[in-house]
Structures are given as C-alpha cells and as structure tokens.
PDB file of C-alpha atoms and ligand atoms in Angstrom:
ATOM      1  CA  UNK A  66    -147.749 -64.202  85.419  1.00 97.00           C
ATOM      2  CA  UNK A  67    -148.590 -60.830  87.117  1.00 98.00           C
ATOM      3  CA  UNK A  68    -148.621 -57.459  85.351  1.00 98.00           C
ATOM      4  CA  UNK A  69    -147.639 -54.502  87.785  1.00 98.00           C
ATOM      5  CA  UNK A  70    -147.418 -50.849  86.961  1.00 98.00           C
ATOM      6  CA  UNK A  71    -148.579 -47.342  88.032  1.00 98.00           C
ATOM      7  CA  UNK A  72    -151.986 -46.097  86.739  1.00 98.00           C
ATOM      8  CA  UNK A  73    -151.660 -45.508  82.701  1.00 98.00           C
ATOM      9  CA  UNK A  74    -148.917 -47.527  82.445  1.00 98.00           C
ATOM     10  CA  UNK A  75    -150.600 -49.874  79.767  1.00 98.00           C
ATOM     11  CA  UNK A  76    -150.921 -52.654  81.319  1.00 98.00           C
ATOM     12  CA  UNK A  77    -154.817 -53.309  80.199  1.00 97.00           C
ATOM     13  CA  UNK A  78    -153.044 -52.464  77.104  1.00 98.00           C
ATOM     14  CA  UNK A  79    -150.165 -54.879  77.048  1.00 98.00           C
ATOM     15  CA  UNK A  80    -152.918 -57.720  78.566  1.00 97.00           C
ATOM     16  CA  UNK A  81    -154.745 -57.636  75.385  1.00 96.00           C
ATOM     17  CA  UNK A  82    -151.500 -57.986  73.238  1.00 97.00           C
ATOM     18  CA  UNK A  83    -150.586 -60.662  75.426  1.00 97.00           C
ATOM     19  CA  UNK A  84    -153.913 -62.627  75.502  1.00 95.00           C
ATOM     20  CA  UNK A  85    -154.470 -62.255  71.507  1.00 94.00           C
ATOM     21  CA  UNK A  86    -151.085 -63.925  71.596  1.00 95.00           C
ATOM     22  CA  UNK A  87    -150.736 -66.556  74.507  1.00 94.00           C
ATOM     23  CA  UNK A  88    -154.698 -67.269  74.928  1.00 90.00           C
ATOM     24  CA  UNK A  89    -154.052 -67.258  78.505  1.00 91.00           C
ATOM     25  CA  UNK A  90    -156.959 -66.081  80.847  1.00 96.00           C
ATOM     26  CA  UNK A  91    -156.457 -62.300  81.587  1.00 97.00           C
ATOM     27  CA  UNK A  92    -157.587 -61.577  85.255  1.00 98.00           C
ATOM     28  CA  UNK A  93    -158.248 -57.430  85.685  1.00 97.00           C
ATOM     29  CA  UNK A  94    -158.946 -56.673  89.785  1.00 98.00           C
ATOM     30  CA  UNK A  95    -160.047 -53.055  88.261  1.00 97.00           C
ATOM     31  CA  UNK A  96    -162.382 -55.071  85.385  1.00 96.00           C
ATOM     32  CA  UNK A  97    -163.956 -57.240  88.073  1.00 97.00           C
ATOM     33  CA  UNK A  98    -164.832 -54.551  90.789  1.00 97.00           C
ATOM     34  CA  UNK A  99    -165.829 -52.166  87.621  1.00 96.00           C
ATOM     35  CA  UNK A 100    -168.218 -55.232  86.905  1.00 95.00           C
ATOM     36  CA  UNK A 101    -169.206 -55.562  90.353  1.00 97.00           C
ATOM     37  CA  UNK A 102    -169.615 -51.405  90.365  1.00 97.00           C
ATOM     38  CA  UNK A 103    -172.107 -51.892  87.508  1.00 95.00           C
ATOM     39  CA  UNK A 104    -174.422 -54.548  88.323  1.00 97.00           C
ATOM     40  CA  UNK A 105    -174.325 -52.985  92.051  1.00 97.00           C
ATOM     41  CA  UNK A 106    -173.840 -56.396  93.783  1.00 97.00           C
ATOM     42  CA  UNK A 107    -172.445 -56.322  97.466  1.00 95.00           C
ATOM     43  CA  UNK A 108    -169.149 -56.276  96.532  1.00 95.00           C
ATOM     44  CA  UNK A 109    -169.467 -53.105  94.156  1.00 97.00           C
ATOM     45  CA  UNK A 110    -171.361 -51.377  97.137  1.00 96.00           C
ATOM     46  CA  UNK A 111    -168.272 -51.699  98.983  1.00 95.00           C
ATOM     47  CA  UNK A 112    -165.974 -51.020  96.519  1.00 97.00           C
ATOM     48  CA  UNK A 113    -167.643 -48.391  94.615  1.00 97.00           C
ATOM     49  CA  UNK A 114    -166.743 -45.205  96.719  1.00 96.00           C
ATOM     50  CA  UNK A 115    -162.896 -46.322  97.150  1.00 97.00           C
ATOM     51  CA  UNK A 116    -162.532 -46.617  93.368  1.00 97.00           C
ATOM     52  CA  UNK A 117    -164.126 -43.186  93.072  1.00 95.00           C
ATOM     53  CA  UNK A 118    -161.804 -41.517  95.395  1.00 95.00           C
ATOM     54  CA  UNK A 119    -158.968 -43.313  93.474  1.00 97.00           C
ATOM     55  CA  UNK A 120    -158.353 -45.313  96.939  1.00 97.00           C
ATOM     56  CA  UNK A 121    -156.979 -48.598  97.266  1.00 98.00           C
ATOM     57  CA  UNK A 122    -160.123 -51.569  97.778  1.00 98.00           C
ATOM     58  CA  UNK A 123    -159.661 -53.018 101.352  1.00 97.00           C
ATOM     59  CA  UNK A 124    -157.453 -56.142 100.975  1.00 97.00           C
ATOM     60  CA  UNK A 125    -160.177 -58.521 102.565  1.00 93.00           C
ATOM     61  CA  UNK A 126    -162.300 -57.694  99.707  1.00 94.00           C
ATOM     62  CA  UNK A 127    -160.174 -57.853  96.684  1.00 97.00           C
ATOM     63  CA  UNK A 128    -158.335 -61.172  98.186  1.00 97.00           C
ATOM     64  CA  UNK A 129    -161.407 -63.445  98.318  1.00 95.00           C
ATOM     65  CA  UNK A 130    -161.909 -62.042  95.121  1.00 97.00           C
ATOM     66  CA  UNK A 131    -159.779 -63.448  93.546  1.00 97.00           C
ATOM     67  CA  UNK A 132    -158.587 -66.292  95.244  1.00 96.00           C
ATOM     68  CA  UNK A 133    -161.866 -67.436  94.144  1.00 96.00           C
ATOM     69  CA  UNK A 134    -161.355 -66.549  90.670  1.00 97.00           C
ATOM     70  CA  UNK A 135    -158.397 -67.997  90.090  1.00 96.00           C
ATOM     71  CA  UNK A 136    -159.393 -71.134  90.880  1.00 95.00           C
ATOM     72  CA  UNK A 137    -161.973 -71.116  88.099  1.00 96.00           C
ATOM     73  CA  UNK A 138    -161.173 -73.776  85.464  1.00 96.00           C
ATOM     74  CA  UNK A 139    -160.140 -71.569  82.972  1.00 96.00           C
ATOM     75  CA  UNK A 140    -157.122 -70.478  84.743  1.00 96.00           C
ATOM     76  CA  UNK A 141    -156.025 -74.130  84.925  1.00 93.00           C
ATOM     77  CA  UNK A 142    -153.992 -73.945  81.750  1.00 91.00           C
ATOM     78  CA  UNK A 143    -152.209 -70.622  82.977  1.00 93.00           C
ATOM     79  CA  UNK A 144    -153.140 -66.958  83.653  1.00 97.00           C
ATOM     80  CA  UNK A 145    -152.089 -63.515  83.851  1.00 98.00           C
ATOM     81  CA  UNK A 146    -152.984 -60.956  87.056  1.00 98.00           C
ATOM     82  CA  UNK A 147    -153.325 -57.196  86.166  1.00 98.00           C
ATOM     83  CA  UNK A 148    -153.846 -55.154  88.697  1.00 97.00           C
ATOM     84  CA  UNK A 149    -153.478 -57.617  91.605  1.00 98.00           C
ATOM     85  CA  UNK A 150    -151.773 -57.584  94.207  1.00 98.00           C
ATOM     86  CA  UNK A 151    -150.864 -54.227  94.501  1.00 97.00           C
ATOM     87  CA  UNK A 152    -150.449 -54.269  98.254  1.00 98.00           C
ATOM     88  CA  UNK A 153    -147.869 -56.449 100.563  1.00 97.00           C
ATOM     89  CA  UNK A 154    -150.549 -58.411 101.895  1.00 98.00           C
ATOM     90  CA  UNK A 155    -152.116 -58.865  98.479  1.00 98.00           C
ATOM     91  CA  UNK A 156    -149.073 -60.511  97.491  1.00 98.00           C
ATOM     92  CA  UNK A 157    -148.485 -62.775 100.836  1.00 97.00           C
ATOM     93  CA  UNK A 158    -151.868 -63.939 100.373  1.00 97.00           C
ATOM     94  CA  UNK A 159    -151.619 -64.717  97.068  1.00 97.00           C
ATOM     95  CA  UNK A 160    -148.338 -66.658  97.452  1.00 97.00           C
ATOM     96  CA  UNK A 161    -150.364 -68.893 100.030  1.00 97.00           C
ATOM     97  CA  UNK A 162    -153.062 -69.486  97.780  1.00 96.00           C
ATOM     98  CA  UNK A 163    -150.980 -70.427  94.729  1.00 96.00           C
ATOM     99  CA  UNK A 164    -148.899 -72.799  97.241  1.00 96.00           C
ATOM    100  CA  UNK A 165    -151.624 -74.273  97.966  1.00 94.00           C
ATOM    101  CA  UNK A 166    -152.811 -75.341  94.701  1.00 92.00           C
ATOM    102  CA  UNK A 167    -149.346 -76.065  93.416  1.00 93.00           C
ATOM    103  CA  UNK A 168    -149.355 -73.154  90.772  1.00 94.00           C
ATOM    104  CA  UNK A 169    -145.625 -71.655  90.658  1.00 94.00           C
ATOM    105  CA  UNK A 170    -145.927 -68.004  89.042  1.00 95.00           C
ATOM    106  CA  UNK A 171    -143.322 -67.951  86.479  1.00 95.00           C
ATOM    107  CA  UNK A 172    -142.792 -64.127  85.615  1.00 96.00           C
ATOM    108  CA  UNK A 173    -143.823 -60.644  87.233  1.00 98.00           C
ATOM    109  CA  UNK A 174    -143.385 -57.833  84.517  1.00 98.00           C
ATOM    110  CA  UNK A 175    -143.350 -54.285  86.183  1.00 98.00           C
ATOM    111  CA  UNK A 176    -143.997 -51.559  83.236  1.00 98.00           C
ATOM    112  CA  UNK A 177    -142.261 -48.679  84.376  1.00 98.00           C
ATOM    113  CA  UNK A 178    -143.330 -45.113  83.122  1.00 98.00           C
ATOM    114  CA  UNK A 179    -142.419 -42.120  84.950  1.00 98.00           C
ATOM    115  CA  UNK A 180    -145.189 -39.987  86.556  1.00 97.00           C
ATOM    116  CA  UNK A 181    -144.806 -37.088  84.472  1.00 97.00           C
ATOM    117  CA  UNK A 182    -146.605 -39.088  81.669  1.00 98.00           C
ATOM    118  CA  UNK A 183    -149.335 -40.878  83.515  1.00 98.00           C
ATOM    119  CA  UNK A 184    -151.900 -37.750  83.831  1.00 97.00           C
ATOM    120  CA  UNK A 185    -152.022 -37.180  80.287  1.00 97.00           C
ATOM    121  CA  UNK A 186    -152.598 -40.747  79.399  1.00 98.00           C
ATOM    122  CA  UNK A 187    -155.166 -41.310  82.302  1.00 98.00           C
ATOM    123  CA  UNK A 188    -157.395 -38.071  80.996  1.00 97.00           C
ATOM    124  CA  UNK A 189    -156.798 -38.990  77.474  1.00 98.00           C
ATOM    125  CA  UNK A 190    -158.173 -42.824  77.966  1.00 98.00           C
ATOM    126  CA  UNK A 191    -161.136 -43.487  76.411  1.00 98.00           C
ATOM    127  CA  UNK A 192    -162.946 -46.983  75.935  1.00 97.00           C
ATOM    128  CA  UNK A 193    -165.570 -49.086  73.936  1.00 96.00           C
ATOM    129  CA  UNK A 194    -167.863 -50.518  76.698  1.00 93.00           C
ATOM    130  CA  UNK A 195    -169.208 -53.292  73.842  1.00 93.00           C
ATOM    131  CA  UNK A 196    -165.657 -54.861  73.766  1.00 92.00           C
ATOM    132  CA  UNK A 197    -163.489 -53.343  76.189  1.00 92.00           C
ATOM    133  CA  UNK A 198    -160.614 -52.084  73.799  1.00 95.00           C
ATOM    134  CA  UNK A 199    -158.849 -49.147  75.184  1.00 97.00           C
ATOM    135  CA  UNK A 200    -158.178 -46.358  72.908  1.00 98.00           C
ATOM    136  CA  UNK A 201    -156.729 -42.777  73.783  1.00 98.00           C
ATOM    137  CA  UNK A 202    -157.709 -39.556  72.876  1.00 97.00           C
ATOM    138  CA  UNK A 203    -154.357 -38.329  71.179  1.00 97.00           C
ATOM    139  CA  UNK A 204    -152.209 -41.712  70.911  1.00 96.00           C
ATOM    140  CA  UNK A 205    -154.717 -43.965  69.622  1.00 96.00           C
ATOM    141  CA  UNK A 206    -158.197 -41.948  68.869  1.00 97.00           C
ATOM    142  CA  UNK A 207    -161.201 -44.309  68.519  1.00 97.00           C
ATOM    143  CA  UNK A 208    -162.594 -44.914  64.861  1.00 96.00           C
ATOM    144  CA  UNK A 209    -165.495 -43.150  63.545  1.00 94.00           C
ATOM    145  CA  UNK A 210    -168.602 -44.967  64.567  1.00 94.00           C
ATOM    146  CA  UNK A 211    -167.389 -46.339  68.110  1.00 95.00           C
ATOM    147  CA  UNK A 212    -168.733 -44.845  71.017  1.00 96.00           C
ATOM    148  CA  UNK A 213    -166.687 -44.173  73.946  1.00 97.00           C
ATOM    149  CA  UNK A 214    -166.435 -43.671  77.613  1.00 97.00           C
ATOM    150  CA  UNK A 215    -164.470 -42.292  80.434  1.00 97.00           C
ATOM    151  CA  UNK A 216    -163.785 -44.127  83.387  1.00 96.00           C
ATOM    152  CA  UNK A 217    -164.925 -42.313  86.726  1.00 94.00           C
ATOM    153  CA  UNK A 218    -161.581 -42.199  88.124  1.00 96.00           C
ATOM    154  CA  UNK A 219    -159.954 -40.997  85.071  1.00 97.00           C
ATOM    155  CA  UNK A 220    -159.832 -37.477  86.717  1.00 97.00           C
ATOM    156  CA  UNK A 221    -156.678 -35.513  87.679  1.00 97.00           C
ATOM    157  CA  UNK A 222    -158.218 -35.878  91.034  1.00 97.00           C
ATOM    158  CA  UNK A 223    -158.579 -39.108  91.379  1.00 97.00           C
ATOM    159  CA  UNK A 224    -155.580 -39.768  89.384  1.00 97.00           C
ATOM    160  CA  UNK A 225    -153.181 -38.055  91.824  1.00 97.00           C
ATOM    161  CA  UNK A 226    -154.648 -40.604  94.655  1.00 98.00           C
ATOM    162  CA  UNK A 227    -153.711 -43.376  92.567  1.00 98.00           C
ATOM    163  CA  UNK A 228    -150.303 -42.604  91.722  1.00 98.00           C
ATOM    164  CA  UNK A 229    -149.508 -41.565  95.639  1.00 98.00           C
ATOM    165  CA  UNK A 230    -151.209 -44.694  96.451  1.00 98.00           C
ATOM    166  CA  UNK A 231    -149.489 -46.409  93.751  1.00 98.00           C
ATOM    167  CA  UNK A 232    -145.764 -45.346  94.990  1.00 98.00           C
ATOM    168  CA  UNK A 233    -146.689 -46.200  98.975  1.00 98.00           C
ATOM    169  CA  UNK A 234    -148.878 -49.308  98.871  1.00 98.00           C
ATOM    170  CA  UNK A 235    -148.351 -50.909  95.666  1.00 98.00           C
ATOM    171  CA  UNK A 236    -144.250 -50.514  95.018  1.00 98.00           C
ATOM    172  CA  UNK A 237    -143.737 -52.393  98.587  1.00 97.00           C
ATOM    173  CA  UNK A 238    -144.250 -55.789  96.292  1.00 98.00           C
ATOM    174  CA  UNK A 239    -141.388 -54.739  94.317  1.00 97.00           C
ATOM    175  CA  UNK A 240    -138.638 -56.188  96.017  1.00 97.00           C
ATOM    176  CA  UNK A 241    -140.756 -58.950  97.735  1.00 96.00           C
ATOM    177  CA  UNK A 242    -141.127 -60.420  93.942  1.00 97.00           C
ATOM    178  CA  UNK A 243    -137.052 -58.978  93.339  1.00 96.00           C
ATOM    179  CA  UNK A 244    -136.387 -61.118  96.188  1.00 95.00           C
ATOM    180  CA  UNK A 245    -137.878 -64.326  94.237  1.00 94.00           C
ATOM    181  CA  UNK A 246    -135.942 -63.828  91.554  1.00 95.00           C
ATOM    182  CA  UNK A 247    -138.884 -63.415  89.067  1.00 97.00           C
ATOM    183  CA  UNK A 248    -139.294 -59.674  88.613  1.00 98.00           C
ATOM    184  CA  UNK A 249    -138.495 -58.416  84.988  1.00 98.00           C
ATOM    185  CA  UNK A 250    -138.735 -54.562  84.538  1.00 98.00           C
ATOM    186  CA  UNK A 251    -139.378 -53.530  81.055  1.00 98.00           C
ATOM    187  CA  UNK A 252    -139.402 -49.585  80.333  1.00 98.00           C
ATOM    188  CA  UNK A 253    -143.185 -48.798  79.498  1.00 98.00           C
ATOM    189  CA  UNK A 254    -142.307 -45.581  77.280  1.00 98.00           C
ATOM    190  CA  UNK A 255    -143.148 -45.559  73.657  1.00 97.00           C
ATOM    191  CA  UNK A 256    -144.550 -47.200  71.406  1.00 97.00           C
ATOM    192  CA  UNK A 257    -147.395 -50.125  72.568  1.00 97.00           C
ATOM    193  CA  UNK A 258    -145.912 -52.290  69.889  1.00 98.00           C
ATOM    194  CA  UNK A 259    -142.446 -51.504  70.848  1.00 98.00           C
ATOM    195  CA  UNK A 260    -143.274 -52.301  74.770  1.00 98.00           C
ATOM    196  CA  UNK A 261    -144.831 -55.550  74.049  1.00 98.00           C
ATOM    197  CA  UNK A 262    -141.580 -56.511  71.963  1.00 98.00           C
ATOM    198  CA  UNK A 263    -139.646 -55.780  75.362  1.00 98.00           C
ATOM    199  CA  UNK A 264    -142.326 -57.852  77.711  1.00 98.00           C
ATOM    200  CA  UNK A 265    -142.298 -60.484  74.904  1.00 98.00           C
ATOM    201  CA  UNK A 266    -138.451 -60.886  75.206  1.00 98.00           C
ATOM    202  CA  UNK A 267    -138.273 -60.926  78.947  1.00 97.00           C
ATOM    203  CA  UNK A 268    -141.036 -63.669  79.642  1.00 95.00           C
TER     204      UNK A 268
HETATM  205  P1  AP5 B 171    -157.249 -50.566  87.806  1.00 52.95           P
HETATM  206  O1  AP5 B 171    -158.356 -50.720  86.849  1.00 52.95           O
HETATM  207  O2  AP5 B 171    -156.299 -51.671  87.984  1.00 52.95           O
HETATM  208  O3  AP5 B 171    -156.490 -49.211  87.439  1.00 52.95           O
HETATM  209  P2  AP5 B 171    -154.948 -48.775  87.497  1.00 52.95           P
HETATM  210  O4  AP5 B 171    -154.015 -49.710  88.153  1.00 52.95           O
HETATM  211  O5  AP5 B 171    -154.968 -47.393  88.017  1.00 52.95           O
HETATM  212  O6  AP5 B 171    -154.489 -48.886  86.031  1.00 52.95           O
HETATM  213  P3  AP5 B 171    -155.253 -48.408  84.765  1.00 52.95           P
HETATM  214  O7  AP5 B 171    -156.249 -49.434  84.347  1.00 52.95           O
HETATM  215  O8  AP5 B 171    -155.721 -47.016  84.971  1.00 52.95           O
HETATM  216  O9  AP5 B 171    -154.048 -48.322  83.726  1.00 52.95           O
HETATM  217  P4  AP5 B 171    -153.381 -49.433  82.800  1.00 52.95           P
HETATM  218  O10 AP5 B 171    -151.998 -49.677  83.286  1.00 52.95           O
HETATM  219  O11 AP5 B 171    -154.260 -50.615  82.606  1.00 52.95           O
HETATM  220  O12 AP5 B 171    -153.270 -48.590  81.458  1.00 52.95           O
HETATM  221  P5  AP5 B 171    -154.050 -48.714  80.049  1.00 52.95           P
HETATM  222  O13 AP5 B 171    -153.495 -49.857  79.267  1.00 52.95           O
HETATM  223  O14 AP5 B 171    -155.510 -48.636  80.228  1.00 52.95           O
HETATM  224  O15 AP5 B 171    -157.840 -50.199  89.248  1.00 52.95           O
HETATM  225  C1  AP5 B 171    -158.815 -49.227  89.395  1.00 52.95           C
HETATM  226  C2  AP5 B 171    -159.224 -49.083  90.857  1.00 52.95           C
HETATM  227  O16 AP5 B 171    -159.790 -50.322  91.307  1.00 52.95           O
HETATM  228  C3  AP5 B 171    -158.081 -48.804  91.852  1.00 52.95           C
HETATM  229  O17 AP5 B 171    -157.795 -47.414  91.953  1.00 52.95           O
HETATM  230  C4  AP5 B 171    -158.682 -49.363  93.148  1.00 52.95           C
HETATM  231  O18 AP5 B 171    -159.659 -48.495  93.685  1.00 52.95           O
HETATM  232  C5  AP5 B 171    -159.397 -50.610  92.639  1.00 52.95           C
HETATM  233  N1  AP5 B 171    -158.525 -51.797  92.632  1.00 52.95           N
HETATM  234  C6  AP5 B 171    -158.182 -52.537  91.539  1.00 52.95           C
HETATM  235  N2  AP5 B 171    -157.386 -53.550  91.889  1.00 52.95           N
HETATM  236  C7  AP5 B 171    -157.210 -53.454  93.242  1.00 52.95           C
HETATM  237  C8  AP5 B 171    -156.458 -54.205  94.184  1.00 52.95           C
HETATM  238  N3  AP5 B 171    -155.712 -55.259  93.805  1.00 52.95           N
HETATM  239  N4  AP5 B 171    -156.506 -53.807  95.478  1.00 52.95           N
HETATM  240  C9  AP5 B 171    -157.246 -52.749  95.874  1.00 52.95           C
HETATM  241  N5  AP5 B 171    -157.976 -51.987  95.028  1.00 52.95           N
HETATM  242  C10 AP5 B 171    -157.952 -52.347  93.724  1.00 52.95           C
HETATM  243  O19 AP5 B 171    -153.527 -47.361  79.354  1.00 52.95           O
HETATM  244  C11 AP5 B 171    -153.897 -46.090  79.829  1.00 52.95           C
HETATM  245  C12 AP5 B 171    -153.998 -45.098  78.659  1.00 52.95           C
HETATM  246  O20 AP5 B 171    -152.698 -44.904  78.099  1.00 52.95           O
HETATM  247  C13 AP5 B 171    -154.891 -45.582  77.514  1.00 52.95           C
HETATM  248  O21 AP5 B 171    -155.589 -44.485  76.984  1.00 52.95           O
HETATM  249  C14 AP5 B 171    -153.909 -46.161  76.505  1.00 52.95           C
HETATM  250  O22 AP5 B 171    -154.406 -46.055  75.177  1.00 52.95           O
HETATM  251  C15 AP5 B 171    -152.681 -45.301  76.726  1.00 52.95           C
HETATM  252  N6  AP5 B 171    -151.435 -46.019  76.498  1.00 52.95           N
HETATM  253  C16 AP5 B 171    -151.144 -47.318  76.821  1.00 52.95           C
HETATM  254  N7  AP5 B 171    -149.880 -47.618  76.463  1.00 52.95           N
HETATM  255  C17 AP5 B 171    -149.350 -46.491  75.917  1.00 52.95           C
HETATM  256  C18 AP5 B 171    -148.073 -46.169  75.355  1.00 52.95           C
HETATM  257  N8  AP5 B 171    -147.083 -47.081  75.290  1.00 52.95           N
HETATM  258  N9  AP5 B 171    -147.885 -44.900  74.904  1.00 52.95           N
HETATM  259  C19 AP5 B 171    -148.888 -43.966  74.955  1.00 52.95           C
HETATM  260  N10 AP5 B 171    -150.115 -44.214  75.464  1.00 52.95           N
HETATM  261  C20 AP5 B 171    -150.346 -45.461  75.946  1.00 52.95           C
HETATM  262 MG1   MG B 172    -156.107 -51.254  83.443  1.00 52.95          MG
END
C-alpha cells in the first residue's frame, strides 16, 4: 500500500500505527535520503541541498532508490510506501516496476488535512533520533528524559516549499491512482487514534 499526504499530515505517524499492527515493512523516501543525508554517501550529496530548500529530490534519484529497495526480501510478504511517489513519473515508474515483479498494490490512502494546520504541526514536530518516534511539541510533548530533534526542513521556510510543491507535483497522482480504482481518502484531522480507526476501516 502507499501512504500519500501533504507535509504534517501524519503519515510517519499513521506508518508506525500501521506497522506495530500489520508487521509489514514500512518504506519512508524522506527516512532513506535523511539516512543517506547523514552518513553523506553520494546519494545524500545530491539530495541534501533539495531537502533543505524543501524541494522535491530529482525523480532519477529517488526512483532507483527505491525500485531497488523494494525488491529487498523483506518486502516480499507486503509493504507500505510513505512518501513515494509523490510525482507523476514517480508513480508511472513505479507501476512498471511492480508489473514487473507481479506485485499488485492493493490500497493508496491519501490523509487529507487542510493547509491551515500543517505549519503548526511541521514547527511543533520534534523526534527521538535513538528510535525514530515522532512526538510534537503541543499535541504529543516528548517524556522527560528523551532527547529530541528538529528536522532541517521543519522551518516555515522550507515548509511553505513543501506544501506548494506538495499541491503542484505531488496531487497530479491523485487521480492517476482515482483512476485505478484504489484511492481511499480518509480525513487526517483529529485525533491520531481516531485517524488510524478511519485508515483501518478503509484498507
Ligand atoms: P518526507 O520525509 O516524506 O516529508 P513530508 O512528505 O514533507 O512529510 P513529513 O514527514 O513532514 O510529514 P508526515 O506526513 O510524515 O507527518 P508526521 O507523522 O511526521 O520528505 C522530506 C523531503 O525529502 C522532501 O521535501 C523532499 O526533499 C525529499 N523527498 C522525500 N521523498 C521524495 C520523493 N518521493 N521524491 C522527491 N523528493 C523526496 O506528523 C507531523 C507532526 O504532526 C508530528 O509532530 C506529529 O506528532 C503531528 N501529528 C501527526 N498526526 C497528528 C494529528 N492527527 N493531530 C495533531 N498532530 C499530529
Ligand atoms: Mg514523514
């Protein structure tokens, strides 16, 4: 399955719900370039100033990716996309791939959440970099103890980028996957719990 939203719109958050649950593999395009970012391989070279900027990663580097990835053997028993494809291409490409290997996608849950939301949940988000939970400043403060950090593009800046980048490149694959028949939109506002009852029903 794929999980597609605007920036903030909780799908990291929803992916952990969803793998604690399913025990599917959960594949982040944002976690892997972050990765990439941090151990400054080639591929975080190229991608690092683009994720900065809040831009979009040039499809012929996010593609290989995770074509590649998602032929890993722990994907064989099912997996979930967050983050990818969030272009037209993206999505063409990935439809070719999965043909090829005789994977048929069963769902693609859009989380919708109006813009007026997503700044103060982008600024707010804090996480733990020892095990990747996501907390939130005001909606779901870290414990005592835990120490947190800010993402780079977790700026108002950057954050603007992503949502006009968001709404021209990314919302494109929104009636490609309407056209399939297998897009289910779930309304991403309120509680976590009360979102993941909503995804839970439509998949
Ligand atoms: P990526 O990491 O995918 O970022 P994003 O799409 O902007 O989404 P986020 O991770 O910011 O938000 P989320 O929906 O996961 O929300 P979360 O659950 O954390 O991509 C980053 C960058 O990498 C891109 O800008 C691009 O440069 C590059 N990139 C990645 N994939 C690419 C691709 N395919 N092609 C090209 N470039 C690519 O929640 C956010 C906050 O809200 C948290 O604090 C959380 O606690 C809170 N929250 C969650 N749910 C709720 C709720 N229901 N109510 C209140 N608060 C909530
Ligand atoms: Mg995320």
């Amino acid at each position: 399955m794929i999980l597609v939203g605007p920036p903030g719109a909780g799908k990291g958050t929803q992916a952990a719900k969803l793998v604690a649950k399913h025990r599917f593999t959960h594949i982040s395009s944002g976690d892997m370039l972050r990765a990439a970012v941090a151990e400054g391989t080639a591929l975080g070279k190229q991608a690092d100033e683009f994720m900065k900027a809040g831009k979009l990663v040039p499809d012929g580097v996010v593609i290989g990716m995770i074509v590649e990835r998602i032929a890993k053997p722990d994907c064989k028993e099912g997996f979930m996309l967050d983050g990818f494809p969030r272009t037209r291409p993206q999505a063409e490409a990935l439809g070719a791939a999965l043909e090829k290997a005789g994977v048929k996608l069963d769902a693609v849950v859009l989380i919708e959440v109006p813009d007026s939301l997503i700044v103060e949940r982008i600024t707010g988000r804090r996480s733990d970099p020892k095990t990747n939970k996501i907390y939130h400043v005001k909606f779901d403060p870290p414990p005592a103890g835990v120490d947190v950090v800010q993402r780079k593009d977790d700026t108002v800046e950057a954050v603007t980028t992503r949502l006009a980048k968001y709404h021209s490149e990314t919302t494109p694959i929104v009636p490609f996957y309407e056209g399939a028949g297998i897009l289910q939109r779930v309304d991403g506002v309120g509680d976590p719990d009360a979102v993941f009852a909503r995804i839970e029903k439509v998949i």
